[in-house]
Coordinates of N, CA and C in Angstrom, one line a residue:
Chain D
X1 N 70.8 55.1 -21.2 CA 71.0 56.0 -20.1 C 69.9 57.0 -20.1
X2 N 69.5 57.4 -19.0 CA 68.4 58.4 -18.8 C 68.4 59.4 -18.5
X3 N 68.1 60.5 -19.1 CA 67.8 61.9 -18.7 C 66.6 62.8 -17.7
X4 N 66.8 63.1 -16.8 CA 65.7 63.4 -16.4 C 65.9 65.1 -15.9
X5 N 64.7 65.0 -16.4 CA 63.8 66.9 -16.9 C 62.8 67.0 -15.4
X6 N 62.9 68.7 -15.6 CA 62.0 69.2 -14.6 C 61.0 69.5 -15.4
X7 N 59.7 69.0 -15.1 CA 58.4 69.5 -15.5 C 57.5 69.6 -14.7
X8 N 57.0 70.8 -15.2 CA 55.9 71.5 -13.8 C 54.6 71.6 -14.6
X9 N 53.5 71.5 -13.7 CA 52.1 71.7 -14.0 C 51.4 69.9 -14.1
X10 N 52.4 69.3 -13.2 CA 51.5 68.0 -13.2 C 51.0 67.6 -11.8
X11 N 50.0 67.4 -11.1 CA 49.4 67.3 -10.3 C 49.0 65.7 -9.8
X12 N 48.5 65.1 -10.7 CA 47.8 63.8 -10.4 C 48.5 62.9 -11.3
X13 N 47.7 61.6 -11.0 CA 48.2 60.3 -12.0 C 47.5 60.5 -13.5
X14 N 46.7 61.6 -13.7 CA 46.4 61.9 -14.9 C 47.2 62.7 -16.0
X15 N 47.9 63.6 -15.0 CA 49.1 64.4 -15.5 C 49.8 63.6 -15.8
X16 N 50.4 62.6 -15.2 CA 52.2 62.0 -15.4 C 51.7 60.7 -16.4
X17 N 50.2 60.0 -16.6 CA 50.4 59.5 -17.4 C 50.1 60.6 -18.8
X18 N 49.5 61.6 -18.7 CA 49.3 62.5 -19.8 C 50.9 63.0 -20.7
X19 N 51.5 63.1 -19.6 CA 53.1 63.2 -20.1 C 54.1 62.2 -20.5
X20 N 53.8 61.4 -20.2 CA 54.1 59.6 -20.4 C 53.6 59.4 -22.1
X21 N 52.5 59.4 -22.5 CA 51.4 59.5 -23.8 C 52.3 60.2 -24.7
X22 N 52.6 61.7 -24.3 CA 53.0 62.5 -25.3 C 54.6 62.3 -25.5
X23 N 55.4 61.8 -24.8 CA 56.8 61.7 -24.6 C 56.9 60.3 -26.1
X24 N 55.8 59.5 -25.4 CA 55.8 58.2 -26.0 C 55.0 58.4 -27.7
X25 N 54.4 59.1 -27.7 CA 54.0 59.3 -28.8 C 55.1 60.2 -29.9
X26 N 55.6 61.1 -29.0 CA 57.0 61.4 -30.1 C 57.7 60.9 -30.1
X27 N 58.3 59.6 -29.2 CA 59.3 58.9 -29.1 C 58.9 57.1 -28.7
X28 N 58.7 56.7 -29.8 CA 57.4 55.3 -29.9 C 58.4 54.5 -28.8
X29 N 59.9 54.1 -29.3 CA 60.8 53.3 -28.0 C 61.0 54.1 -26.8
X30 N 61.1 55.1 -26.6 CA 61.2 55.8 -25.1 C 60.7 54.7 -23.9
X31 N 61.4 55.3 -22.8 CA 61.2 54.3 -21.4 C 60.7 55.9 -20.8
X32 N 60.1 55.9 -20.1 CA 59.8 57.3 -19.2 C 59.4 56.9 -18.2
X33 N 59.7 57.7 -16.9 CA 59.4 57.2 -15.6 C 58.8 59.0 -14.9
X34 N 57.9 59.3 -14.4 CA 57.4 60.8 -14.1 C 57.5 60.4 -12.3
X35 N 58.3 61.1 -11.7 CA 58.2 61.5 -10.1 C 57.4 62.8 -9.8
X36 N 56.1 62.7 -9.9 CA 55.5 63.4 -9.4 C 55.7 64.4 -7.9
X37 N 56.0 64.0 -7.2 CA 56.6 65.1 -5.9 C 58.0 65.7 -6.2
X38 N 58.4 65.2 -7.0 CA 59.9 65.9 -7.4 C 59.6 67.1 -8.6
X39 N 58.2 66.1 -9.4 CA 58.4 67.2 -10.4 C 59.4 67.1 -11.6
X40 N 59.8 65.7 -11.6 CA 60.9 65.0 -12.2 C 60.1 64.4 -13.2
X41 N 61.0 64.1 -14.7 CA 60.6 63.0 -15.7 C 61.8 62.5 -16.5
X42 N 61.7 61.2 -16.4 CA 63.2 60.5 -16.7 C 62.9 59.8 -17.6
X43 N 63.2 60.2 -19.0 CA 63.4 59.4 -20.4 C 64.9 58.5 -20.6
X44 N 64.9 57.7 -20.8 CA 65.6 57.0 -22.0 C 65.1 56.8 -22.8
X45 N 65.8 57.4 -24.3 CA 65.6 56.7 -25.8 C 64.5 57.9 -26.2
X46 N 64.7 59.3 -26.0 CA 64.6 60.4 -26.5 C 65.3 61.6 -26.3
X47 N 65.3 62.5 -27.5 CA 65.9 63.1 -27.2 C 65.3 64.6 -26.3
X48 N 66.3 65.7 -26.4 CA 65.9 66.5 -25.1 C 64.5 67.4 -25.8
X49 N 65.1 67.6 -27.1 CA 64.2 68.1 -28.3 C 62.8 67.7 -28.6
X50 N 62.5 66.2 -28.1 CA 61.4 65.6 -28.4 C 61.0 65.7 -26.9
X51 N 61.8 65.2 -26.3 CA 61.0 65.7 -24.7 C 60.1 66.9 -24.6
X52 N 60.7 67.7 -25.1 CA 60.7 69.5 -24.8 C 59.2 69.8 -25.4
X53 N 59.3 69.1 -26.8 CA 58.1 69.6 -27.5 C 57.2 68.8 -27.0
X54 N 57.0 67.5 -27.0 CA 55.8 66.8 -26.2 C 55.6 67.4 -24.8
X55 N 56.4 67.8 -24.2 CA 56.0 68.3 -23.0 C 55.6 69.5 -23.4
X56 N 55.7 70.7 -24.1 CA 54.9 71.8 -24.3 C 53.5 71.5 -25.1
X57 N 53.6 70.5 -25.9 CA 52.1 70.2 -26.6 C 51.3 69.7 -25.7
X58 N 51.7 69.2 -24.7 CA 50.7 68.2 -23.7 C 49.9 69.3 -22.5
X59 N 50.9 70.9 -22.5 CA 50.6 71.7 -21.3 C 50.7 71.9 -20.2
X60 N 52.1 70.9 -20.2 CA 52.9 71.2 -19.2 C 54.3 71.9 -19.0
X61 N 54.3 72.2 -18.3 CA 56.1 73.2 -18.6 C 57.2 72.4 -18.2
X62 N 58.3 72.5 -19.4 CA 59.3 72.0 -19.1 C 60.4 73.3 -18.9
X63 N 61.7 72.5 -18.1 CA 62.0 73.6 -17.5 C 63.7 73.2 -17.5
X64 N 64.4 72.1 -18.5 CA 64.8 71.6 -18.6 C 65.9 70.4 -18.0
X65 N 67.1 70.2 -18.0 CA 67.2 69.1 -17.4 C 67.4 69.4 -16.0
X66 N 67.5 68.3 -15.1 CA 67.6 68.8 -13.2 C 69.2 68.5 -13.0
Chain S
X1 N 29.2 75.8 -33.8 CA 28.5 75.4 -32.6 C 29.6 74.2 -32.4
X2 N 29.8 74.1 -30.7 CA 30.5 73.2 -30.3 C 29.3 71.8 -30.5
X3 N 30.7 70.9 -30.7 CA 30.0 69.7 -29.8 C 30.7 68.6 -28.4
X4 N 29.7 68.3 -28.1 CA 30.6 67.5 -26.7 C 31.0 65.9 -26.4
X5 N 32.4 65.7 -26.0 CA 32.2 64.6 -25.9 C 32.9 63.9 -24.7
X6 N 32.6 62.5 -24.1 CA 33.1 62.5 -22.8 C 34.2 61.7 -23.1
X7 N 35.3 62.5 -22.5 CA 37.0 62.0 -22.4 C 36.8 61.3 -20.8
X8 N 37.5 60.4 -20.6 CA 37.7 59.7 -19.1 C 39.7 60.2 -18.9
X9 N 39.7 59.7 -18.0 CA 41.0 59.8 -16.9 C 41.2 61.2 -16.6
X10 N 40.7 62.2 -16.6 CA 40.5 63.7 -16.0 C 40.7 63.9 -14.8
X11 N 41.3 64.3 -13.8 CA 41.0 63.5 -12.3 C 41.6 66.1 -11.4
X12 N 42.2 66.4 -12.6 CA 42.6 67.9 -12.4 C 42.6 69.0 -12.9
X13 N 43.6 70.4 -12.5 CA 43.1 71.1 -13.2 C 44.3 70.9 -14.8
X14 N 45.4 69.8 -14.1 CA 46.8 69.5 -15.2 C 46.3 68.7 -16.2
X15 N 45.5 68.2 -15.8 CA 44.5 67.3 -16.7 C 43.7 67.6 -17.7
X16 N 42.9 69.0 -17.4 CA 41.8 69.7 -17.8 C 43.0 70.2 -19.5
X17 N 44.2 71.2 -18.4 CA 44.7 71.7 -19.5 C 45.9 71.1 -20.4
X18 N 46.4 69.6 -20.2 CA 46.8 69.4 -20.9 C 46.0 68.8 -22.2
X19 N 44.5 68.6 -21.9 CA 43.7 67.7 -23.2 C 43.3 69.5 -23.6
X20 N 42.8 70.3 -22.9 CA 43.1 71.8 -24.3 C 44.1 71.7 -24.8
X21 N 45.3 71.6 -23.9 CA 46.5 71.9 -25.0 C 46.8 70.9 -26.2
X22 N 46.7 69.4 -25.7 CA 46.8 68.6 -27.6 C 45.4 69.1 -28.5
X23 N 44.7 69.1 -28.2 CA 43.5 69.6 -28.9 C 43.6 71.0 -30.1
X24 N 44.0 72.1 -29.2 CA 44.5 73.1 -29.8 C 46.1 72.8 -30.3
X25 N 46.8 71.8 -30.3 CA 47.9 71.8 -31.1 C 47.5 70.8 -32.5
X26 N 46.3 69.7 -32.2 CA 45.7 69.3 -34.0 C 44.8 70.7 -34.4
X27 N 44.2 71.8 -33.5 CA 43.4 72.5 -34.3 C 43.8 73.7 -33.9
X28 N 44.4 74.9 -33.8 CA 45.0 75.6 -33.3 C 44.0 77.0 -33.1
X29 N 42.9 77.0 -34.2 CA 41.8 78.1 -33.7 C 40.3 77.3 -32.6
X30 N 40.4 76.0 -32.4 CA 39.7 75.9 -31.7 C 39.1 76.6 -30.5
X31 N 37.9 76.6 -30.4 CA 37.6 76.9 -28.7 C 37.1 75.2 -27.9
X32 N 37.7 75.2 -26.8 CA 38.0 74.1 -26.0 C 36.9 74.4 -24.3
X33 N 36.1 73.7 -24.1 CA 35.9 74.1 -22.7 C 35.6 72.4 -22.0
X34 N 36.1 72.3 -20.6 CA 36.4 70.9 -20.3 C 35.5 71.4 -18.8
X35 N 34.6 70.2 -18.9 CA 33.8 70.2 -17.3 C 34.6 68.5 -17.0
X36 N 35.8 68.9 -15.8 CA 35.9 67.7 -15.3 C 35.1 67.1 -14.5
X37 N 34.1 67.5 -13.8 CA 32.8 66.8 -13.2 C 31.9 65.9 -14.2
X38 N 31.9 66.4 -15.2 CA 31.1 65.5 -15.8 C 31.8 64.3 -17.4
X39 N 32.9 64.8 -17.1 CA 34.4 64.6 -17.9 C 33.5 64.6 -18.9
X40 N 33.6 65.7 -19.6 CA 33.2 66.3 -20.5 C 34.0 67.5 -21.0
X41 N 34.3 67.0 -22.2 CA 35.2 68.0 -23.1 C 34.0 68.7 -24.2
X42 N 33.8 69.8 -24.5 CA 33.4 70.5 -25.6 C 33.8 71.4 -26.4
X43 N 34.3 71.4 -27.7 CA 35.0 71.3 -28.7 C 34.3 72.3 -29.8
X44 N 34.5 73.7 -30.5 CA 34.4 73.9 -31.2 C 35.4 74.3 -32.4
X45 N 35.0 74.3 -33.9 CA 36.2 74.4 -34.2 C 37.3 73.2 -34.9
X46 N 37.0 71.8 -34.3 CA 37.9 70.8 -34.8 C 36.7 69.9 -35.0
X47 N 37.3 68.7 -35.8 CA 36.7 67.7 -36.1 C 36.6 66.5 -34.9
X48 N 35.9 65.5 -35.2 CA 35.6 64.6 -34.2 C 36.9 63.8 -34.3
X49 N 37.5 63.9 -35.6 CA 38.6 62.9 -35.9 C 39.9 63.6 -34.9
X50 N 40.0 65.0 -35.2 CA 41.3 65.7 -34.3 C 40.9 65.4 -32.8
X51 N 40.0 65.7 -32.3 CA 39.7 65.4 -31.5 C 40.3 64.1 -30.8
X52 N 39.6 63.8 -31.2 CA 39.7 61.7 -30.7 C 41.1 61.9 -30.8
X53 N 42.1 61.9 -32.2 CA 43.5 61.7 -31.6 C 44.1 62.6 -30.8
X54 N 43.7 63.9 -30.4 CA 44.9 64.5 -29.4 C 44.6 63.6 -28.3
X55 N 43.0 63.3 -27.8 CA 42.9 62.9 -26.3 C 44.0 61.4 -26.6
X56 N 43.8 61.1 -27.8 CA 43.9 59.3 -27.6 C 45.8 59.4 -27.1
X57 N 46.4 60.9 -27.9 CA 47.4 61.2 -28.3 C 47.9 61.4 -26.2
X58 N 47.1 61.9 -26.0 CA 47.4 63.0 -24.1 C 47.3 61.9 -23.0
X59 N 47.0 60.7 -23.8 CA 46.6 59.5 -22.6 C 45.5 59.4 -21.7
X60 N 44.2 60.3 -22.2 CA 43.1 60.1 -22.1 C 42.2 59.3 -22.7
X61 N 40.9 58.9 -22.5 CA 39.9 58.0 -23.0 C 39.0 58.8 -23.9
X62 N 39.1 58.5 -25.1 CA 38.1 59.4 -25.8 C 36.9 58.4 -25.8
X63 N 35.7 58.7 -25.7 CA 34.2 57.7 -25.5 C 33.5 58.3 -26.3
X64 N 33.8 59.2 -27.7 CA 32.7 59.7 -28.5 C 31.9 60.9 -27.8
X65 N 30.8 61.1 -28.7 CA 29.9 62.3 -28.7 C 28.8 61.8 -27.1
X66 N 28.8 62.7 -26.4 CA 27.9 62.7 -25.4 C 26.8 63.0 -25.6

């Protein structure tokens, strides 16, 4: 099942795969899906903890779930 | 003294800052300055090796020393 987080500061297809990278890199099985006009990012198979910090290491703000 | 090197998929300014921000989370006293026109990242402060993994880490192209 998936969770999906509000993250702000992504702009382009560079951002949502930059956030995609870093989700996936703390969380090697994660599925992530990034809605860019929503501003949305929908994991399965991480937790909120690894979301949170990949998304602050990458320099985007998370803002937590929607 | 920095040195420079050209990262690809840069296309913003979410882009710009999230390859500072993995960069400065493998090196944390780095100075970081990113010309996305010339997708060029310049790096003082960290190794070629930190480097290469935050971009490879942010879901950017690292291409070496420009």
């Amino acid at each position: 099942m998936s969770t999906t987080y509000r993250v702000t500061g992504m702009t382009c297809g560079g951002c949502s795969k930059s956030v995609t990278a870093a989700i996936l890199e703390a969380a090697p099985g994660a599925k992530v899906e990034v809605d860019l006009g929503n501003k949305a990012v929908s994991v399965d198979g991480a937790s909120e903890a690894q979301v949170k910090q990949a998304v602050d290491a990458a320099g985007f703000g998370f803002e937590g779930k929607v």
